[in-house]
Coordinates of C-alpha atoms in Angstrom, one line a residue:
X1496 CA 16.2 17.7 5.5
X1497 CA 19.0 16.0 7.5
X1498 CA 19.8 12.4 7.0
X1499 CA 22.1 10.5 9.3
X1500 CA 23.4 7.0 9.6
X1501 CA 20.6 6.4 12.2
X1502 CA 18.0 7.1 9.5
X1503 CA 19.7 4.6 7.1
X1504 CA 19.8 2.0 9.9
X1505 CA 16.2 2.5 10.9
X1506 CA 15.0 2.5 7.3
X1507 CA 16.2 -1.1 7.0
X1508 CA 14.9 -2.2 10.4
X1509 CA 11.5 -0.6 10.7
X1510 CA 10.0 2.3 8.9
X1511 CA 7.7 3.0 11.9
X1512 CA 10.8 3.4 14.1
X1513 CA 12.3 5.7 11.5
X1514 CA 9.1 7.8 11.3
X1515 CA 8.9 8.1 15.1
X1516 CA 12.6 9.0 15.5
X1517 CA 12.4 11.5 12.7
X1518 CA 9.4 13.1 14.3
X1519 CA 11.2 13.7 17.6
X1520 CA 10.2 10.6 19.5
X1521 CA 13.4 9.1 20.8
X1522 CA 13.3 6.0 23.1
X1523 CA 16.9 4.9 23.1
X1524 CA 17.6 6.5 26.5
X1525 CA 15.2 3.9 28.0
X1526 CA 16.7 0.9 26.4
X1527 CA 18.9 -1.6 28.2
X1528 CA 19.9 -3.0 24.8
X1529 CA 21.2 0.4 23.6
X1530 CA 23.1 0.8 26.9
X1531 CA 24.6 -2.6 26.5
X1532 CA 25.7 -1.7 23.0
X1533 CA 27.4 1.5 24.2
X1534 CA 29.2 -0.4 26.9
X1535 CA 30.4 -3.0 24.4
X1536 CA 31.7 -0.3 22.2
X1537 CA 33.7 1.2 25.0
X1538 CA 35.3 -2.0 26.4
X1539 CA 35.7 -4.2 23.3
X1540 CA 38.8 -2.5 21.8
X1541 CA 40.3 -0.2 24.4
X1542 CA 43.6 0.2 22.4
X1543 CA 41.8 1.9 19.6
X1544 CA 41.4 5.3 21.2
X1545 CA 45.0 6.1 20.5
X1546 CA 45.3 4.3 17.2
X1547 CA 42.2 5.3 15.3
X1548 CA 40.3 8.5 15.2
X1549 CA 36.6 9.5 15.3
X1550 CA 35.5 11.6 12.4
X1551 CA 32.4 13.7 11.7
X1552 CA 31.3 14.0 8.0
X1553 CA 28.8 16.1 6.2
X1554 CA 27.7 16.7 2.6
X1555 CA 25.0 18.7 1.0
X1556 CA 23.3 16.3 -1.4
X1557 CA 21.1 17.7 -4.2
X1558 CA 20.8 21.0 -2.3
X1559 CA 17.8 19.7 -0.4
X1560 CA 19.4 16.9 1.6
X1561 CA 22.2 17.3 4.2
X1562 CA 23.9 14.1 5.0
X1563 CA 25.7 13.6 8.3
X1564 CA 27.7 10.7 9.7
X1565 CA 29.9 10.1 12.7
X1566 CA 32.4 7.3 12.3
X1567 CA 33.6 6.0 15.6
X1568 CA 36.8 4.3 14.4
X1569 CA 38.5 5.3 11.2
X1570 CA 41.9 4.0 10.4
X1571 CA 43.4 6.8 8.2
X1572 CA 46.5 4.8 7.2
X1573 CA 44.5 1.9 5.8
X1574 CA 41.4 3.9 4.9
X1575 CA 39.2 1.5 6.9
X1576 CA 36.1 2.0 8.9
X1577 CA 35.6 -0.2 11.9
X1578 CA 32.0 -0.5 13.1
X1579 CA 31.2 -2.4 16.3
X1580 CA 27.8 -4.0 16.7
X1581 CA 26.3 -6.0 19.5
X1582 CA 24.6 -8.7 17.4
X1583 CA 24.3 -9.7 13.8
X1584 CA 20.5 -10.1 13.9
X1585 CA 19.9 -7.0 11.8
X1586 CA 23.1 -7.3 9.8
X1587 CA 21.6 -5.8 6.6
X1588 CA 20.9 -2.6 8.5
X1589 CA 24.5 -2.5 9.8
X1590 CA 25.8 -3.1 6.3
X1591 CA 23.8 -0.2 4.9
X1592 CA 24.9 2.1 7.7
X1593 CA 28.5 1.4 6.9
X1594 CA 27.9 1.8 3.2
X1595 CA 26.4 5.2 4.0
X1596 CA 29.7 6.1 5.8
X1597 CA 31.7 4.8 2.8
X1598 CA 29.6 6.9 0.4
X1599 CA 29.9 10.0 2.6
X1600 CA 33.7 9.6 2.6
X1601 CA 33.6 9.3 -1.2
X1602 CA 31.5 12.4 -1.5
X1603 CA 34.1 14.2 0.6
X1604 CA 36.9 13.1 -1.7
X1605 CA 38.1 10.0 0.1
X1606 CA 37.8 7.0 -2.2
X1607 CA 38.8 3.3 -2.0
X1608 CA 37.7 3.0 1.6
X1609 CA 37.1 -0.4 3.2
X1610 CA 34.8 -1.2 6.1
X1611 CA 34.7 -4.0 8.7
X1612 CA 31.7 -4.8 10.8
X1613 CA 32.8 -6.3 14.1
X1614 CA 30.7 -8.4 16.4
X1615 CA 32.9 -8.9 19.5
X1616 CA 30.4 -11.0 21.4
X1617 CA 30.2 -13.4 18.5
X1618 CA 33.9 -13.1 17.7
X1619 CA 33.2 -12.5 14.0
X1620 CA 34.0 -9.8 11.5
X1621 CA 32.6 -9.0 8.1
X1622 CA 34.0 -6.9 5.3
X1623 CA 31.7 -4.6 3.6
X1624 CA 32.1 -3.1 0.1
X1625 CA 30.4 -0.3 -1.7
X1626 CA 29.5 -0.7 -5.4
X1627 CA 28.1 1.8 -7.9
X1628 CA 24.7 0.0 -7.6
X1629 CA 24.9 0.5 -3.8
X1630 CA 25.5 4.2 -4.3
X1631 CA 22.5 4.5 -6.6
X1632 CA 20.4 2.6 -4.1
X1633 CA 21.5 5.1 -1.3
X1634 CA 20.5 8.0 -3.5
X1635 CA 17.0 6.5 -4.0
X1636 CA 16.9 5.7 -0.3
X1637 CA 17.5 9.3 0.6
X1638 CA 14.4 10.3 -1.3
X1639 CA 12.3 7.5 0.2
X1640 CA 13.4 8.5 3.7
X1641 CA 12.3 12.1 3.1
X1642 CA 9.0 10.9 1.7
X1643 CA 8.4 8.6 4.6
X1644 CA 9.5 11.0 7.4
X1645 CA 7.5 13.9 6.0
X1646 CA 4.3 11.9 5.8
X1647 CA 1.7 12.8 8.3
X1648 CA 0.8 9.1 8.8
X1649 CA 2.9 6.9 11.0
X1650 CA 3.6 3.5 9.3
X1651 CA 2.1 0.5 11.0
X1652 CA 4.1 -1.7 13.3
X1653 CA 5.8 -4.6 11.6
X1654 CA 5.1 -7.4 14.2
X1655 CA 8.6 -8.9 13.8
X1656 CA 10.5 -10.9 16.4
X1657 CA 13.1 -8.1 16.6
X1658 CA 10.3 -5.8 18.0
X1659 CA 10.7 -7.3 21.5
X1660 CA 14.3 -5.9 21.8
X1661 CA 13.4 -2.6 20.3
X1662 CA 13.5 0.6 22.4
X1663 CA 10.2 1.6 20.9
X1664 CA 8.5 -1.7 21.8
X1665 CA 6.3 -0.3 24.6
X1666 CA 5.2 2.6 22.5
X1667 CA 4.2 0.4 19.6
X1668 CA 2.6 -2.5 21.6
X1669 CA 0.8 -0.7 24.4
X1670 CA -2.8 0.0 23.6
X1671 CA -5.7 1.5 25.4
X1672 CA -8.5 -0.8 26.2

């Protein structure tokens, strides 16, 4: 099975969203929030295109799990990941996504990497670190993601306030009468 940073992010936001995404149901193309996030990413730091590079990473973990990540901005000189996010409402999911990138870099032989979450609209940044406990948690998470996504049963909706801004909202909250 393939696990990407999106899987990690969705695992911490909503397991129903993760299950739907993993089973081929993608709603991001219909979301204004996603479009706004992409635009923010493009316009927030225009000077970065020449300064930092985008990198694709992969690693075969335990021969049954293939890990993939695409880091948008990686400063090779300072070994720093820069991740731009629209809002800090789901900051924990953002942190785990970045920790996943850091772990992927380490698995590929690049250690002592730092990471910075950037929220341009809020004008705040947050440093993220990766501990040995975090690495162990990620390994457990990989197995839980596989178990969840291979289940034939879609998890129930979570009825959280973040649901209203989710690209899957209409799918989850529209019911036949």
